[in-house]
Amino acid sequence: MTSLDFSGISTAVDQPETKLTVADDAYRKLRVLILQGTLQPGQKLKFEVLQQELGLSASSLREAFMKLVNEGLVQLAQRRGFSVAPISIEELKDITRLRKILEPLALRDAIEHGDDAWEAQILATWHRFSKIDTAQSDAPGILDDQWSYWHRAFHESLVAACPSKKTMQFRAVLFEQSERYRALSAARRTKPRKKSDEHRKLMEAVLARDSDKAEALMIKHMALTSNFLANVLDATQDSGKDN
Amino acid sequence: MTSLDFSGISTAVDQPETKLTVADDAYRKLRVLILQGTLQPGQKLKFEVLQQELGLSASSLREAFMKLVNEGLVQLAQRRGFSVAPISIEELKDITRLRKILEPLALRDAIEHGDDAWEAQILATWHRFSKIDTAQSDAPGILDDQWSYWHRAFHESLVAACPSKKTMQFRAVLFEQSERYRALSAARRTKPRKKSDEHRKLMEAVLARDSDKAEALMIKHMALTSNFLANVLDATQDSGKDN
DNA sequence: ATCAATTAAATTTTCGAAAATTTTGACATT
DNA sequence: AATGTCAAAATTTTCGAAAATTTAATTGAT
C-alpha cells in the first residue's frame, strides 16, 4: 500500500461542534477512503500501515475499525484482523430492497411532520447540491467528494423531519452502504445522466406534500442505480475478479 | 455502585466457537446487565468501577462500550463518558413500529426459503423454550436469563431461513432493544400470562407455511408487550422518576 | 515430493500508565 | 445571593510497549 492522499477529504464540511476524538477522526477518514474505493473491497487493513498513515495508536485505530464494522463497511475476522467489506450484486439488491421500504417510510413521516424550517432547509441544500451536480454531470465516471457530501445532505434534508429515530438510523446506514455502489455506478457510466432532474422532481413532490408521488419517485430513483449496476456487474463479475 | 453479580450470566450458552476476545466478553456481560436492568437506564458507566469488576484495561472496556452504543443500549457523550441508554414509551413505540415491518418481512422470507433443517431447528428450539416458559409463567415478575436466551433463540429460529442479511441484522438489533421493555413488562405484570400458547400458535402457522396467519400472529404478539407497557409506563412516568 | 511438526516472524490484542479534558470546589467579585 | 475565576481532583482518551495469537518458514520424517 502506497501512501494515501487525504488532501481532498472534506471532513471539515460537517459541523465542527465538539472537538473530534482521535478515533472518530480516523473513522471518518477511513470511511471516505472506503467509499471512494481508494481502499478496495476485500483489501486487508493492516494496523502498522494505517497507524502510520493516520498517526495514532493501535487501540484508537481499532476503535475506528470497529465503528466501520458496525456500519458494514469493514469486516472483522476474529483475531485475524480487519478488511474492507466485499461488495456484491446480492448485497446491493438486499440493501435496495430495504431502502425501498425505509426511505418511503421516512419520507412520508417527514412530509407529515415537516414545518417551514424543514422546507427551507430542503431548498437550501438542494441549491448547493444542484450547483455541484450540474457541474459534475458533464464529467461522467467521476464521483467526487463534494458531490457525495451534498447528495447525502440533500437526501437527508428530505427526510429530516421524520420523528422516528430508529427509522432514520437504519435509513442512514443503508444510504451509506449504497455509496460504494453509487461510486461504482458512476465509474462504469459512459454517457452523462441528467440526475438533477430526478432530484428536482423528487424535491417538488415532497414540498408539495404529495406523499404518493414522492414515494413513487424515490423508489424509481433508487431502482435506477441498482438495476444499472446489477447489469454491469453481472457482465463483469467473472472476468475482472481482483483482490 | 456496589459489586455486581455475574454468577448467573450464561454467556457460555452461545457457541464457544473461536475463543472470545476480552472486549467481546465484557460486551456480553455488560449487555446482560443492562438488559436485566442491573445497570439501570440513565446510569453512568464509570471506567474505574467497571474495569475493576470486569478485570480489563480501559481501551478494551471502551471497545465494549462502543459496541453497546452501536446497539443502542448505551449512550456516549463525547468526552464525558458513557451511560446506559434511557428508556421511554416513545422509543418502545418507535421500535415496535419498525419491528411490525421487519419481523413479518423476515418471517415471509424464511417461510419461502426454509428447508427441513430449518423446520427441525424451530421444533428443537421451541422444545427447550416451552419447558422454561411454562415453568417460568408460574412466577410473574421475574424474567430470567435462561428464559430470555431461549425466547430469543426461538424467535431467531423462526426467521433463520431468511436470506436477507440486512433484514436479519436490523431485526436482531430491534429484538435486542425490545428486551429491556420485555423485562420491564414482566416486572410490572401481576397475574401470570400464558405466553407459550401465543408462541406455539405462531410456530404452528410458520411450520404450516401460512405466511398470512404467521404475520398476523407475530404482529399481535409484538403489540401485546408494547401496549401493556405503554399503559403501565404512562401511568407511572410522572411519579416514579428515578436515576 | 508431500505432509506434519517446530520454530521464527508478522500481526493483532491487551495492558498500564501518560496526556488531555471535564467536573468540582474554594475563593473572590459584583 | 449570584456570578466568575482558578486550581485540584476526577474521569476519559490516547499512547507505546508487552502479551497473545496467527501466519509463514524451516526442518525432518514417511
Coordinates of C-alpha atoms (C1' of nucleotides) in Angstrom, one line a residue:
Chain A
M1 CA 0.0 0.0 0.0
T2 CA 1.5 3.3 -1.1
S3 CA 0.9 6.5 0.8
L4 CA -2.6 7.7 0.9
D5 CA -3.8 11.1 -0.1
F6 CA -6.0 12.9 2.4
S7 CA -5.8 16.3 0.8
G8 CA -9.3 16.2 -0.8
I9 CA -11.2 14.8 2.1
S10 CA -13.8 17.2 3.4
T11 CA -14.2 16.0 6.9
A12 CA -14.5 19.6 7.9
V13 CA -17.7 20.2 5.8
D14 CA -19.6 18.8 8.8
Q15 CA -20.4 20.8 11.9
P16 CA -17.1 21.1 13.8
E17 CA -19.2 21.2 17.0
T18 CA -17.3 19.4 19.8
K19 CA -13.7 18.7 19.1
L20 CA -13.4 15.3 17.4
T21 CA -12.0 12.4 19.1
V22 CA -8.9 10.8 17.5
A23 CA -10.7 7.6 16.8
D24 CA -13.6 9.4 15.3
D25 CA -11.3 11.4 13.1
A26 CA -9.7 8.2 11.8
Y27 CA -13.1 6.7 11.3
R28 CA -14.2 9.5 9.1
K29 CA -11.1 9.4 7.0
L30 CA -11.2 5.7 6.6
R31 CA -14.9 5.8 5.7
V32 CA -14.2 8.2 2.9
L33 CA -11.3 6.1 1.6
I34 CA -13.5 3.1 1.5
L35 CA -16.5 4.8 -0.1
Q36 CA -14.2 6.3 -2.7
G37 CA -12.7 3.0 -3.4
T38 CA -9.2 4.0 -2.5
L39 CA -9.3 1.2 -0.1
Q40 CA -10.8 -1.5 -2.2
P41 CA -13.3 -4.2 -1.3
G42 CA -11.6 -7.2 0.2
Q43 CA -8.4 -5.4 0.9
K44 CA -6.7 -6.1 4.2
L45 CA -6.5 -3.3 6.7
K46 CA -3.1 -3.6 8.4
F47 CA -2.6 -1.8 11.7
E48 CA 1.0 -1.0 11.1
V49 CA 0.4 0.7 7.8
L50 CA -2.7 2.7 8.7
Q51 CA -1.4 3.6 12.1
Q52 CA 1.5 5.3 10.4
E53 CA -0.7 6.9 7.7
L54 CA -3.2 8.3 10.2
G55 CA -0.8 8.8 13.1
L56 CA -2.5 7.1 16.0
S57 CA -2.2 4.2 18.4
A58 CA -3.4 0.7 17.8
S59 CA -6.3 0.9 20.2
S60 CA -7.7 4.1 18.7
L61 CA -7.4 2.7 15.2
R62 CA -9.1 -0.4 16.4
E63 CA -12.0 1.7 17.6
A64 CA -12.3 3.3 14.2
F65 CA -12.3 -0.1 12.5
M66 CA -15.0 -1.3 14.9
K67 CA -17.2 1.6 14.0
L68 CA -16.8 0.8 10.4
V69 CA -17.6 -2.9 11.1
N70 CA -20.9 -1.8 12.6
E71 CA -21.7 0.2 9.5
G72 CA -21.0 -2.8 7.3
L73 CA -18.1 -1.1 5.5
V74 CA -15.4 -3.3 7.2
Q75 CA -15.2 -7.0 8.0
L76 CA -13.6 -8.4 11.2
A77 CA -12.2 -11.8 11.3
Q78 CA -11.8 -12.6 15.0
R79 CA -8.1 -12.3 15.8
R80 CA -7.2 -12.2 12.1
G81 CA -7.6 -8.5 11.6
F82 CA -9.9 -6.3 9.5
S83 CA -10.5 -6.0 5.8
V84 CA -12.7 -3.8 3.6
A85 CA -16.1 -5.4 3.3
P86 CA -16.5 -7.0 -0.2
I87 CA -19.3 -5.8 -2.5
S88 CA -21.6 -8.0 -4.4
I89 CA -24.8 -7.8 -6.5
E90 CA -26.6 -9.7 -3.8
E91 CA -25.7 -7.2 -1.2
L92 CA -26.8 -4.3 -3.4
K93 CA -30.1 -6.0 -4.0
D94 CA -30.5 -6.6 -0.4
I95 CA -29.7 -3.1 0.6
T96 CA -32.0 -1.7 -2.1
R97 CA -34.9 -3.9 -1.1
L98 CA -34.8 -2.5 2.4
R99 CA -34.2 1.0 1.2
K100 CA -37.4 0.8 -0.9
I101 CA -39.2 0.2 2.4
L102 CA -37.4 2.6 4.7
E103 CA -36.9 5.6 2.5
P104 CA -40.6 6.0 1.7
L105 CA -41.5 5.4 5.3
A106 CA -39.2 8.1 6.5
L107 CA -40.3 10.4 3.6
R108 CA -44.0 10.0 4.5
D109 CA -43.2 10.8 8.1
A110 CA -41.3 13.8 7.1
I111 CA -44.0 15.1 4.8
E112 CA -46.5 14.7 7.6
H113 CA -44.4 16.3 10.3
G114 CA -42.2 18.8 8.4
D115 CA -42.5 22.5 9.2
D116 CA -41.4 25.7 7.5
A117 CA -37.8 25.3 8.6
W118 CA -37.7 21.8 7.2
E119 CA -38.9 23.1 3.8
A120 CA -36.4 25.9 3.9
Q121 CA -33.5 23.5 4.6
I122 CA -34.5 21.3 1.7
L123 CA -34.4 24.2 -0.7
A124 CA -31.1 25.5 0.7
T125 CA -29.5 22.1 0.5
W126 CA -30.8 21.5 -3.0
H127 CA -29.4 24.8 -4.1
R128 CA -25.9 23.7 -3.0
F129 CA -26.3 20.2 -4.4
S130 CA -27.7 21.1 -7.8
K131 CA -24.8 23.5 -8.5
I132 CA -22.3 20.7 -8.0
D133 CA -24.5 18.1 -9.7
T134 CA -24.9 20.1 -13.0
A135 CA -21.2 20.9 -13.0
Q136 CA -20.3 17.3 -12.3
S137 CA -22.7 15.7 -14.8
D138 CA -20.5 16.8 -17.7
A139 CA -17.8 14.5 -16.5
P140 CA -19.1 11.0 -16.2
G141 CA -17.0 8.5 -14.4
I142 CA -16.1 10.7 -11.6
L143 CA -17.9 10.9 -8.3
D144 CA -16.2 13.4 -6.2
D145 CA -16.2 14.1 -2.5
Q146 CA -18.2 17.2 -2.7
W147 CA -20.9 15.7 -4.9
S148 CA -21.2 12.8 -2.4
Y149 CA -21.4 15.1 0.5
W150 CA -24.2 17.3 -0.9
H151 CA -26.0 14.4 -2.4
R152 CA -26.2 12.8 1.0
A153 CA -27.1 16.1 2.6
F154 CA -29.9 16.6 0.1
H155 CA -31.5 13.2 0.7
E156 CA -31.1 13.7 4.4
S157 CA -32.8 17.0 4.3
L158 CA -35.9 15.5 2.6
V159 CA -36.4 13.0 5.5
A160 CA -35.1 15.2 8.2
A161 CA -38.5 15.9 9.7
C162 CA -39.2 12.2 10.3
P163 CA -39.6 11.8 14.0
S164 CA -38.6 8.1 14.2
K165 CA -35.0 7.8 15.4
K166 CA -34.7 4.2 14.5
T167 CA -36.1 4.6 11.0
M168 CA -33.6 7.5 10.5
Q169 CA -30.7 5.5 11.8
F170 CA -31.3 2.4 9.6
R171 CA -32.1 4.6 6.6
A172 CA -28.8 6.4 7.1
V173 CA -26.8 3.1 7.4
L174 CA -28.3 1.8 4.2
F175 CA -27.8 5.1 2.4
E176 CA -24.2 5.0 3.4
Q177 CA -23.8 1.4 2.3
S178 CA -25.2 2.3 -1.1
E179 CA -22.5 4.9 -1.5
R180 CA -19.8 2.4 -2.8
Y181 CA -22.2 1.2 -5.4
R182 CA -23.1 4.7 -6.5
A183 CA -19.4 5.3 -7.0
L184 CA -19.1 2.1 -8.9
S185 CA -22.1 3.0 -11.0
A186 CA -20.6 6.4 -11.8
A187 CA -17.3 4.8 -12.8
R188 CA -19.0 2.5 -15.2
R189 CA -21.3 5.0 -16.8
T190 CA -20.2 6.1 -20.2
K191 CA -22.7 8.8 -21.1
P192 CA -23.7 11.6 -18.7
R193 CA -27.1 11.1 -16.9
K194 CA -29.3 14.1 -16.0
K195 CA -29.6 13.3 -12.4
S196 CA -30.6 16.8 -11.2
D197 CA -33.9 16.4 -12.9
E198 CA -34.8 13.3 -10.9
H199 CA -33.8 15.1 -7.7
R200 CA -35.6 18.2 -8.5
K201 CA -38.9 16.4 -9.3
L202 CA -38.5 14.5 -6.1
M203 CA -38.0 17.7 -4.1
E204 CA -41.0 19.3 -5.8
A205 CA -43.2 16.4 -4.8
V206 CA -42.0 16.5 -1.3
L207 CA -42.5 20.2 -0.9
A208 CA -46.0 19.8 -2.5
R209 CA -46.6 17.3 0.3
D210 CA -47.6 14.7 -2.3
S211 CA -46.6 11.6 -0.5
D212 CA -47.7 9.1 -3.1
K213 CA -45.8 10.9 -5.9
A214 CA -42.7 11.4 -3.7
E215 CA -42.7 7.7 -2.8
A216 CA -43.0 6.7 -6.4
L217 CA -40.2 9.0 -7.5
M218 CA -38.0 7.9 -4.6
I219 CA -38.4 4.2 -5.4
K220 CA -37.7 4.8 -9.1
H221 CA -34.7 6.8 -8.2
M222 CA -33.2 4.0 -6.1
A223 CA -34.0 1.4 -8.6
L224 CA -32.0 3.1 -11.3
T225 CA -28.6 2.7 -9.8
S226 CA -29.4 -0.7 -8.5
N227 CA -30.6 -2.0 -11.9
F228 CA -27.8 -0.4 -13.8
L229 CA -25.2 -1.9 -11.6
A230 CA -26.8 -5.3 -11.5
N231 CA -26.5 -5.4 -15.2
V232 CA -22.9 -4.1 -15.4
L233 CA -21.6 -6.2 -12.6
D234 CA -23.3 -9.3 -13.8
A235 CA -21.4 -9.0 -17.0
T236 CA -18.0 -8.1 -15.4
Q237 CA -18.1 -10.3 -12.4
D238 CA -16.4 -13.4 -13.9
S239 CA -13.7 -11.6 -15.8
G240 CA -12.3 -8.9 -13.6
K241 CA -12.0 -10.6 -10.2
D242 CA -9.5 -8.6 -8.2
N243 CA -8.1 -8.6 -4.7
Chain B
M1 CA -22.2 1.1 42.7
T2 CA -21.9 -2.0 44.8
S3 CA -20.2 -5.1 43.4
L4 CA -22.0 -6.8 40.6
D5 CA -23.0 -10.4 40.4
F6 CA -22.0 -12.3 37.3
S7 CA -22.7 -15.7 38.6
G8 CA -26.0 -16.2 36.8
I9 CA -24.8 -14.9 33.4
S10 CA -24.9 -17.6 30.7
T11 CA -22.5 -16.2 28.2
A12 CA -21.4 -19.8 27.7
V13 CA -24.8 -20.9 26.4
D14 CA -23.7 -19.5 23.0
Q15 CA -21.4 -21.4 20.7
P16 CA -18.0 -21.3 22.2
E17 CA -16.6 -21.3 18.7
T18 CA -13.4 -19.2 18.5
K19 CA -12.1 -18.0 21.8
L20 CA -13.7 -14.8 22.8
T21 CA -11.9 -11.6 22.7
V22 CA -11.6 -9.7 26.1
A23 CA -13.7 -6.8 24.8
D24 CA -16.3 -9.2 23.4
D25 CA -16.6 -11.0 26.7
A26 CA -17.1 -7.7 28.5
Y27 CA -19.6 -6.6 25.9
R28 CA -21.7 -9.7 26.5
K29 CA -21.6 -9.4 30.2
L30 CA -22.5 -5.7 30.2
R31 CA -25.3 -6.4 27.7
V32 CA -26.9 -8.9 30.0
L33 CA -26.5 -6.5 33.0
I34 CA -28.2 -3.8 31.0
L35 CA -31.0 -6.0 29.6
Q36 CA -31.6 -7.4 33.1
G37 CA -31.8 -3.9 34.5
T38 CA -29.0 -4.4 36.9
L39 CA -27.4 -1.5 35.2
Q40 CA -30.3 0.9 35.1
P41 CA -31.4 3.3 32.3
G42 CA -29.6 6.6 32.6
Q43 CA -26.9 5.2 35.0
K44 CA -23.4 6.4 34.4
L45 CA -20.9 3.8 33.3
K46 CA -17.6 4.6 35.0
F47 CA -14.4 3.2 33.7
E48 CA -12.7 2.7 37.0
V49 CA -15.6 0.8 38.6
L50 CA -16.3 -1.5 35.6
Q51 CA -12.7 -2.0 34.8
Q52 CA -12.3 -3.5 38.3
E53 CA -15.5 -5.5 38.1
L54 CA -14.6 -7.0 34.8
G55 CA -10.9 -7.0 35.1
L56 CA -9.7 -5.4 31.9
S57 CA -8.0 -2.3 30.6
A58 CA -9.6 1.0 29.7
S59 CA -9.3 0.6 25.9
S60 CA -10.9 -2.8 25.9
L61 CA -13.7 -1.6 28.1
R62 CA -14.1 1.3 25.8
E63 CA -14.5 -1.1 22.9
A64 CA -17.2 -3.0 24.7
F65 CA -19.0 0.3 25.5
M66 CA -18.8 1.3 21.8
K67 CA -20.4 -1.9 20.7
L68 CA -23.2 -1.3 23.1
V69 CA -23.6 2.2 21.8
N70 CA -24.0 0.9 18.3
E71 CA -26.8 -1.4 19.5
G72 CA -28.5 1.5 21.2
L73 CA -28.1 0.1 24.7
V74 CA -25.5 2.7 25.8
Q75 CA -25.2 6.4 25.2
L76 CA -21.9 8.2 24.6
A77 CA -21.5 11.8 25.5
Q78 CA -18.3 12.9 23.6
R79 CA -15.5 13.1 26.2
R80 CA -18.0 12.9 29.0
G81 CA -18.2 9.2 29.2
F82 CA -20.9 6.5 28.7
S83 CA -24.2 5.9 30.3
V84 CA -26.9 3.3 30.0
A85 CA -29.4 4.5 27.3
P86 CA -32.6 5.7 28.8
I87 CA -35.9 4.1 28.0
S88 CA -39.1 5.7 27.1
I89 CA -42.6 5.0 25.7
E90 CA -41.7 6.9 22.6
E91 CA -38.7 4.6 22.0
L92 CA -40.7 1.5 22.6
K93 CA -43.4 2.7 20.1
D94 CA -40.7 3.5 17.6
I95 CA -39.0 0.2 18.0
T96 CA -42.3 -1.6 17.7
R97 CA -43.4 0.2 14.6
L98 CA -40.3 -1.0 12.8
R99 CA -40.5 -4.5 14.2
K100 CA -44.0 -4.7 12.8
I101 CA -42.5 -4.2 9.4
L102 CA -39.2 -6.1 9.7
E103 CA -40.3 -9.2 11.6
P104 CA -43.0 -10.1 9.1
L105 CA -40.7 -9.4 6.2
A106 CA -38.1 -11.8 7.6
L107 CA -40.8 -14.3 8.5
R108 CA -42.2 -14.4 5.0
D109 CA -38.7 -14.8 3.6
A110 CA -38.0 -17.6 5.9
I111 CA -41.3 -19.4 5.2
E112 CA -40.5 -19.1 1.5
H113 CA -36.9 -20.3 1.7
G114 CA -36.8 -22.6 4.8
D115 CA -35.9 -26.2 4.3
D116 CA -36.2 -29.3 6.5
A117 CA -33.3 -28.4 8.7
W118 CA -34.9 -25.1 9.4
E119 CA -38.2 -26.7 10.4
A120 CA -36.3 -29.2 12.7
Q121 CA -34.4 -26.4 14.3
I122 CA -37.6 -24.5 15.1
L123 CA -39.1 -27.5 16.8
A124 CA -36.0 -28.3 18.7
T125 CA -35.7 -24.7 20.0
W126 CA -39.3 -24.5 20.8
H127 CA -39.0 -27.6 22.9
R128 CA -36.3 -26.0 25.0
F129 CA -38.1 -22.7 25.2
S130 CA -41.5 -24.0 26.1
K131 CA -40.1 -26.1 29.0
I132 CA -38.6 -22.9 30.6
D133 CA -41.6 -20.8 29.6
T134 CA -44.2 -23.0 31.3
A135 CA -42.0 -23.3 34.4
Q136 CA -41.5 -19.6 34.4
S137 CA -45.0 -18.5 33.8
D138 CA -46.0 -19.5 37.4
A139 CA -43.8 -16.8 38.7
P140 CA -44.7 -13.5 37.2
G141 CA -42.4 -10.5 37.7
I142 CA -39.3 -12.5 37.0
L143 CA -37.7 -12.6 33.6
D144 CA -34.6 -14.8 34.0
D145 CA -31.5 -15.2 31.9
Q146 CA -32.4 -18.6 30.6
W147 CA -35.9 -17.6 29.5
S148 CA -34.5 -14.6 27.7
Y149 CA -31.9 -16.7 26.0
W150 CA -34.4 -19.3 24.7
H151 CA -37.0 -16.8 23.9
R152 CA -34.6 -15.0 21.6
A153 CA -33.4 -18.3 20.2
F154 CA -36.9 -19.4 19.4
H155 CA -37.7 -16.2 17.6
E156 CA -34.5 -16.3 15.8
S157 CA -35.1 -19.9 14.7
L158 CA -38.4 -18.8 13.1
V159 CA -36.7 -16.3 10.8
A160 CA -33.4 -18.1 10.4
A161 CA -34.0 -19.1 6.8
C162 CA -34.5 -15.5 5.7
P163 CA -31.7 -14.9 3.2
S164 CA -31.5 -11.2 3.6
K165 CA -28.5 -10.3 5.8
K166 CA -29.6 -6.7 6.3
T167 CA -33.1 -7.6 7.3
M168 CA -31.8 -10.1 9.8
Q169 CA -29.3 -7.7 11.2
F170 CA -31.8 -4.8 11.8
R171 CA -34.4 -7.3 13.1
A172 CA -31.9 -8.6 15.6
V173 CA -31.0 -5.1 16.8
L174 CA -34.6 -4.2 17.3
F175 CA -35.4 -7.5 19.1
E176 CA -32.5 -6.9 21.4
Q177 CA -33.6 -3.3 22.1
S178 CA -37.0 -4.6 23.0
E179 CA -35.6 -6.9 25.6
R180 CA -35.4 -4.2 28.3
Y181 CA -39.0 -3.4 27.8
R182 CA -40.0 -7.1 28.0
A183 CA -38.2 -7.3 31.3
L184 CA -40.0 -4.2 32.5
S185 CA -43.2 -5.6 31.3
A186 CA -42.7 -8.8 33.2
A187 CA -41.7 -6.9 36.3
R188 CA -45.0 -4.9 36.2
R189 CA -47.2 -7.9 35.4
T190 CA -49.3 -9.0 38.4
K191 CA -51.1 -12.1 37.1
P192 CA -49.3 -14.8 35.0
R193 CA -49.8 -14.7 31.3
K194 CA -50.0 -17.8 29.1
K195 CA -47.3 -16.9 26.6
S196 CA -46.4 -20.3 25.5
D197 CA -49.7 -20.5 23.7
E198 CA -49.0 -17.5 21.6
H199 CA -45.6 -18.9 20.7
R200 CA -47.0 -22.3 19.9
K201 CA -49.6 -20.9 17.6
L202 CA -47.1 -18.8 15.9
M203 CA -44.8 -21.7 15.4
E204 CA -47.6 -23.8 14.0
A205 CA -48.5 -21.2 11.5
V206 CA -44.9 -20.9 10.4
L207 CA -44.5 -24.7 10.0
A208 CA -47.7 -24.8 8.1
R209 CA -46.1 -22.2 5.8
D210 CA -49.1 -20.0 6.4
S211 CA -47.5 -16.6 5.9
D212 CA -50.6 -14.5 6.4
K213 CA -51.5 -16.2 9.6
A214 CA -47.9 -16.1 10.9
E215 CA -47.7 -12.4 10.1
A216 CA -50.9 -11.7 11.9
L217 CA -49.9 -13.6 15.0
M218 CA -46.5 -12.1 15.0
I219 CA -47.8 -8.6 14.9
K220 CA -50.3 -9.3 17.6
H221 CA -47.6 -10.9 19.7
M222 CA -45.4 -7.8 19.5
A223 CA -48.3 -5.4 20.1
L224 CA -49.1 -7.1 23.4
T225 CA -46.0 -6.1 25.3
S226 CA -45.9 -2.7 23.7
N227 CA -49.5 -1.8 24.5
F228 CA -49.3 -3.2 28.0
L229 CA -46.2 -1.2 28.8
A230 CA -47.4 1.9 27.1
N231 CA -50.3 1.9 29.6
V232 CA -48.3 1.0 32.6
L233 CA -45.5 3.4 32.0
D234 CA -47.8 6.2 31.0
A235 CA -49.3 5.9 34.5
T236 CA -46.0 5.6 36.3
Q237 CA -43.9 8.0 34.4
D238 CA -44.7 11.2 36.4
S239 CA -44.5 9.7 39.8
G240 CA -41.5 7.4 39.9
K241 CA -38.8 9.2 38.0
D242 CA -35.5 7.6 39.1
N243 CA -31.9 7.7 38.1
Chain C
dA1 C1' 7.9 -34.9 -3.2
dT2 C1' 4.2 -34.5 0.4
dC3 C1' 3.0 -33.9 4.8
dA4 C1' 3.5 -32.9 9.8
dA5 C1' 5.9 -30.7 13.5
dT6 C1' 8.6 -27.0 15.1
dT7 C1' 10.5 -22.5 15.2
dA8 C1' 10.6 -17.8 13.7
dA9 C1' 8.3 -13.7 12.0
dA10 C1' 4.5 -10.9 11.5
dT11 C1' 0.2 -9.3 13.3
dT12 C1' -3.4 -8.5 16.4
dT13 C1' -5.0 -7.8 21.0
dT14 C1' -4.4 -6.2 25.6
dC15 C1' -2.5 -3.7 29.1
dG16 C1' -0.8 0.0 32.4
dA17 C1' 0.4 4.4 32.5
dA18 C1' 0.6 9.3 30.5
dA19 C1' -1.9 13.1 28.4
dA20 C1' -5.9 15.6 27.7
dT21 C1' -10.4 17.0 29.1
dT22 C1' -14.1 17.8 32.2
dT23 C1' -16.0 18.4 36.7
dT24 C1' -15.8 20.0 41.4
dG25 C1' -14.9 23.2 45.0
dA26 C1' -12.8 27.0 47.1
dC27 C1' -12.4 31.7 47.0
dA28 C1' -13.0 36.3 45.3
dT29 C1' -16.0 39.9 43.0
dT30 C1' -20.2 42.3 41.8
Chain D
dA1 C1' -27.1 35.6 46.7
dA2 C1' -25.3 35.2 42.2
dT3 C1' -21.6 35.0 39.1
dG4 C1' -16.9 34.3 37.7
dT5 C1' -12.1 32.5 38.2
dC6 C1' -8.7 29.4 39.2
dA7 C1' -6.5 25.2 40.9
dA8 C1' -7.3 20.4 42.4
dA9 C1' -9.5 16.2 41.6
dA10 C1' -11.8 13.0 39.0
dT11 C1' -12.5 11.0 34.6
dT12 C1' -12.0 10.0 29.9
dT13 C1' -9.0 9.4 26.0
dT14 C1' -4.7 8.2 23.9
dC15 C1' -0.4 6.2 23.6
dG16 C1' 3.6 2.9 23.3
dA17 C1' 5.1 -1.3 24.5
dA18 C1' 4.1 -6.2 26.3
dA19 C1' 1.4 -10.4 25.7
dA20 C1' -1.1 -13.5 22.9
dT21 C1' -2.2 -15.3 18.6
dT22 C1' -1.9 -16.3 13.8
dT23 C1' 0.9 -16.9 9.6
dA24 C1' 5.0 -18.2 7.3
dA25 C1' 9.2 -20.6 7.0
dT26 C1' 12.2 -24.4 8.2
dT27 C1' 13.2 -28.8 9.3
dG28 C1' 12.6 -33.7 9.5
dA29 C1' 10.0 -37.9 8.6
dT30 C1' 7.3 -41.0 5.6

